[in-house]
């Protein structure tokens, strides 16, 4: 499933993206606010890609690699996942290599994915969980009309804030 914006292509990831996924998911700045085990090798990245492909096939997640229209390499990823049982609510997740921060890239990708979620998947609500110290992510969410869910807690991640956008 491909989505195009003015500057970007959001595309399915596959085995050809192993090095890009390794670079993105093992980046120290990207992982500064994310609690996960980072891939250490191409094999780890391939394992992640194969897991994502299976989740996409099973419609558990929608996952895109982000690249510029004139380039093959991925500079980030964005996804919709953790769907509610009735498929009316989902969570958005995203990551972008630091060289591309503060250039409107993730905002452009997020707008496209929000449009897809609300107008193609007919979601009523999209949630975003971000670390309370991640100023770039908080700013991105507020700029895209998400509101902070005061008092809502991300189980197991007390440092996270919960944001919501309703259709």
mmCIF file of C-alpha atoms in Angstrom:
data_model
loop_
_atom_site.group_PDB
_atom_site.id
_atom_site.type_symbol
_atom_site.label_atom_id
_atom_site.label_comp_id
_atom_site.label_asym_id
_atom_site.label_seq_id
_atom_site.Cartn_x
_atom_site.Cartn_y
_atom_site.Cartn_z
ATOM 1 C CA UNK A 1 0.000 0.000 0.000
ATOM 2 C CA UNK A 2 1.656 3.185 -1.189
ATOM 3 C CA UNK A 3 0.769 6.757 -0.237
ATOM 4 C CA UNK A 4 2.300 9.759 -1.982
ATOM 5 C CA UNK A 5 2.547 13.291 -0.657
ATOM 6 C CA UNK A 6 4.121 16.385 -2.163
ATOM 7 C CA UNK A 7 7.677 15.276 -1.331
ATOM 8 C CA UNK A 8 7.349 11.763 0.027
ATOM 9 C CA UNK A 9 6.455 8.188 -0.762
ATOM 10 C CA UNK A 10 5.119 6.045 2.066
ATOM 11 C CA UNK A 11 5.630 2.456 0.986
ATOM 12 C CA UNK A 12 5.605 -1.106 2.230
ATOM 13 C CA UNK A 13 8.863 -2.300 3.683
ATOM 14 C CA UNK A 14 10.456 -5.510 2.475
ATOM 15 C CA UNK A 15 13.721 -7.438 2.577
ATOM 16 C CA UNK A 16 15.429 -4.833 0.377
ATOM 17 C CA UNK A 17 15.145 -2.330 3.257
ATOM 18 C CA UNK A 18 17.233 -4.285 5.793
ATOM 19 C CA UNK A 19 20.059 -1.743 5.980
ATOM 20 C CA UNK A 20 17.672 1.221 6.182
ATOM 21 C CA UNK A 21 15.637 -0.405 8.966
ATOM 22 C CA UNK A 22 18.815 -1.267 10.861
ATOM 23 C CA UNK A 23 20.018 2.335 10.523
ATOM 24 C CA UNK A 24 16.692 3.827 11.674
ATOM 25 C CA UNK A 25 15.853 1.429 14.508
ATOM 26 C CA UNK A 26 19.378 1.346 15.959
ATOM 27 C CA UNK A 27 19.913 5.122 15.871
ATOM 28 C CA UNK A 28 20.667 6.471 19.360
ATOM 29 C CA UNK A 29 18.745 9.729 18.841
ATOM 30 C CA UNK A 30 15.705 7.898 17.446
ATOM 31 C CA UNK A 31 15.796 5.501 20.413
ATOM 32 C CA UNK A 32 16.379 8.173 23.032
ATOM 33 C CA UNK A 33 12.706 8.144 24.047
ATOM 34 C CA UNK A 34 11.703 4.648 22.893
ATOM 35 C CA UNK A 35 11.884 1.567 25.098
ATOM 36 C CA UNK A 36 12.797 -1.320 22.788
ATOM 37 C CA UNK A 37 15.555 -3.733 21.974
ATOM 38 C CA UNK A 38 17.398 -2.180 19.043
ATOM 39 C CA UNK A 39 18.552 -4.364 16.176
ATOM 40 C CA UNK A 40 22.287 -5.009 16.226
ATOM 41 C CA UNK A 41 22.694 -6.825 12.905
ATOM 42 C CA UNK A 42 21.130 -7.105 9.460
ATOM 43 C CA UNK A 43 19.616 -10.383 10.645
ATOM 44 C CA UNK A 44 17.833 -8.559 13.504
ATOM 45 C CA UNK A 45 16.493 -5.978 11.050
ATOM 46 C CA UNK A 46 15.364 -8.712 8.649
ATOM 47 C CA UNK A 47 13.576 -10.494 11.484
ATOM 48 C CA UNK A 48 11.753 -7.252 12.312
ATOM 49 C CA UNK A 49 10.783 -6.736 8.637
ATOM 50 C CA UNK A 50 9.415 -10.279 8.369
ATOM 51 C CA UNK A 51 7.397 -9.780 11.568
ATOM 52 C CA UNK A 52 5.946 -6.520 10.227
ATOM 53 C CA UNK A 53 5.120 -8.104 6.861
ATOM 54 C CA UNK A 54 3.166 -10.837 8.658
ATOM 55 C CA UNK A 55 1.289 -8.277 10.771
ATOM 56 C CA UNK A 56 0.440 -6.271 7.652
ATOM 57 C CA UNK A 57 -0.808 -9.416 5.868
ATOM 58 C CA UNK A 58 -2.984 -10.203 8.895
ATOM 59 C CA UNK A 59 -4.285 -6.607 8.924
ATOM 60 C CA UNK A 60 -2.964 -6.135 12.470
ATOM 61 C CA UNK A 61 -0.971 -3.103 11.363
ATOM 62 C CA UNK A 62 -0.442 -0.696 8.506
ATOM 63 C CA UNK A 63 3.273 0.090 8.250
ATOM 64 C CA UNK A 64 5.081 2.345 5.809
ATOM 65 C CA UNK A 65 8.692 3.217 5.140
ATOM 66 C CA UNK A 66 9.189 6.923 4.427
ATOM 67 C CA UNK A 67 11.384 8.043 1.531
ATOM 68 C CA UNK A 68 11.692 11.038 -0.722
ATOM 69 C CA UNK A 69 10.025 10.597 -4.116
ATOM 70 C CA UNK A 70 13.340 10.610 -5.959
ATOM 71 C CA UNK A 71 15.134 8.197 -3.575
ATOM 72 C CA UNK A 72 14.928 4.513 -2.695
ATOM 73 C CA UNK A 73 16.361 4.618 0.815
ATOM 74 C CA UNK A 74 14.103 4.969 3.843
ATOM 75 C CA UNK A 75 14.563 7.911 6.180
ATOM 76 C CA UNK A 76 11.871 6.872 8.660
ATOM 77 C CA UNK A 77 8.771 4.811 9.274
ATOM 78 C CA UNK A 78 5.166 5.432 10.292
ATOM 79 C CA UNK A 79 2.414 3.013 11.227
ATOM 80 C CA UNK A 80 -1.111 2.501 12.472
ATOM 81 C CA UNK A 81 -1.393 -0.389 14.921
ATOM 82 C CA UNK A 82 -2.968 -1.574 18.176
ATOM 83 C CA UNK A 83 -6.451 -1.379 16.702
ATOM 84 C CA UNK A 84 -9.399 -1.569 19.073
ATOM 85 C CA UNK A 85 -11.590 -4.660 18.801
ATOM 86 C CA UNK A 86 -14.207 -2.735 16.829
ATOM 87 C CA UNK A 87 -11.478 -1.269 14.535
ATOM 88 C CA UNK A 88 -12.614 2.303 15.319
ATOM 89 C CA UNK A 89 -9.474 3.311 17.209
ATOM 90 C CA UNK A 90 -5.773 2.831 16.472
ATOM 91 C CA UNK A 91 -2.411 4.083 17.627
ATOM 92 C CA UNK A 92 0.022 5.915 15.378
ATOM 93 C CA UNK A 93 3.763 5.394 15.723
ATOM 94 C CA UNK A 94 6.598 7.054 13.850
ATOM 95 C CA UNK A 95 10.361 7.496 13.728
ATOM 96 C CA UNK A 96 12.662 9.605 11.582
ATOM 97 C CA UNK A 97 16.425 9.772 11.213
ATOM 98 C CA UNK A 98 17.786 12.881 12.994
ATOM 99 C CA UNK A 99 19.212 14.446 9.806
ATOM 100 C CA UNK A 100 15.604 14.951 8.681
ATOM 101 C CA UNK A 101 14.141 16.371 11.890
ATOM 102 C CA UNK A 102 12.520 19.826 11.885
ATOM 103 C CA UNK A 103 11.971 19.884 8.106
ATOM 104 C CA UNK A 104 8.233 19.152 8.088
ATOM 105 C CA UNK A 105 8.808 15.617 6.816
ATOM 106 C CA UNK A 106 7.079 13.762 9.629
ATOM 107 C CA UNK A 107 4.236 16.265 9.668
ATOM 108 C CA UNK A 108 3.699 15.632 5.945
ATOM 109 C CA UNK A 109 3.780 11.849 6.471
ATOM 110 C CA UNK A 110 1.526 12.046 9.532
ATOM 111 C CA UNK A 111 -1.113 14.109 7.700
ATOM 112 C CA UNK A 112 -1.227 11.463 4.950
ATOM 113 C CA UNK A 113 -1.552 8.600 7.446
ATOM 114 C CA UNK A 114 -4.232 10.429 9.451
ATOM 115 C CA UNK A 115 -6.166 10.981 6.228
ATOM 116 C CA UNK A 116 -5.803 7.277 5.399
ATOM 117 C CA UNK A 117 -6.889 6.244 8.898
ATOM 118 C CA UNK A 118 -9.969 8.447 9.035
ATOM 119 C CA UNK A 119 -11.080 8.263 5.391
ATOM 120 C CA UNK A 120 -10.026 4.765 4.261
ATOM 121 C CA UNK A 121 -10.162 2.775 7.507
ATOM 122 C CA UNK A 122 -13.022 4.862 8.962
ATOM 123 C CA UNK A 123 -11.340 5.257 12.331
ATOM 124 C CA UNK A 124 -13.041 7.532 14.857
ATOM 125 C CA UNK A 125 -9.960 8.133 16.970
ATOM 126 C CA UNK A 126 -6.191 7.914 16.625
ATOM 127 C CA UNK A 127 -3.968 7.803 19.693
ATOM 128 C CA UNK A 128 -0.298 8.676 20.040
ATOM 129 C CA UNK A 129 1.937 7.841 22.993
ATOM 130 C CA UNK A 130 5.106 9.866 23.413
ATOM 131 C CA UNK A 131 7.703 10.433 26.092
ATOM 132 C CA UNK A 132 7.045 13.561 28.140
ATOM 133 C CA UNK A 133 10.567 14.800 27.345
ATOM 134 C CA UNK A 134 10.252 14.308 23.555
ATOM 135 C CA UNK A 135 9.601 17.926 22.601
ATOM 136 C CA UNK A 136 9.738 17.255 18.830
ATOM 137 C CA UNK A 137 7.055 14.584 19.047
ATOM 138 C CA UNK A 138 4.807 16.614 21.353
ATOM 139 C CA UNK A 139 5.102 19.591 19.018
ATOM 140 C CA UNK A 140 4.299 17.426 15.977
ATOM 141 C CA UNK A 141 1.166 16.056 17.626
ATOM 142 C CA UNK A 142 -0.116 19.437 18.783
ATOM 143 C CA UNK A 143 0.569 20.945 15.350
ATOM 144 C CA UNK A 144 -1.595 18.182 13.868
ATOM 145 C CA UNK A 145 -4.519 18.867 16.243
ATOM 146 C CA UNK A 146 -3.945 16.051 18.732
ATOM 147 C CA UNK A 147 -4.960 16.901 22.280
ATOM 148 C CA UNK A 148 -3.277 15.743 25.461
ATOM 149 C CA UNK A 149 -5.362 13.251 27.417
ATOM 150 C CA UNK A 150 -4.846 14.658 30.912
ATOM 151 C CA UNK A 151 -4.570 11.933 33.512
ATOM 152 C CA UNK A 152 -4.525 9.058 31.017
ATOM 153 C CA UNK A 153 -1.666 6.636 31.674
ATOM 154 C CA UNK A 154 0.323 4.420 29.301
ATOM 155 C CA UNK A 155 0.469 1.150 31.276
ATOM 156 C CA UNK A 156 4.061 0.161 31.942
ATOM 157 C CA UNK A 157 5.458 3.418 30.537
ATOM 158 C CA UNK A 158 5.011 6.118 33.209
ATOM 159 C CA UNK A 159 7.182 8.588 31.241
ATOM 160 C CA UNK A 160 4.702 8.612 28.342
ATOM 161 C CA UNK A 161 1.956 11.101 27.620
ATOM 162 C CA UNK A 162 -1.169 10.077 25.712
ATOM 163 C CA UNK A 163 -2.522 12.229 22.877
ATOM 164 C CA UNK A 164 -5.756 11.753 20.962
ATOM 165 C CA UNK A 165 -7.209 12.962 17.681
ATOM 166 C CA UNK A 166 -10.895 12.448 16.940
ATOM 167 C CA UNK A 167 -12.392 12.473 13.470
#
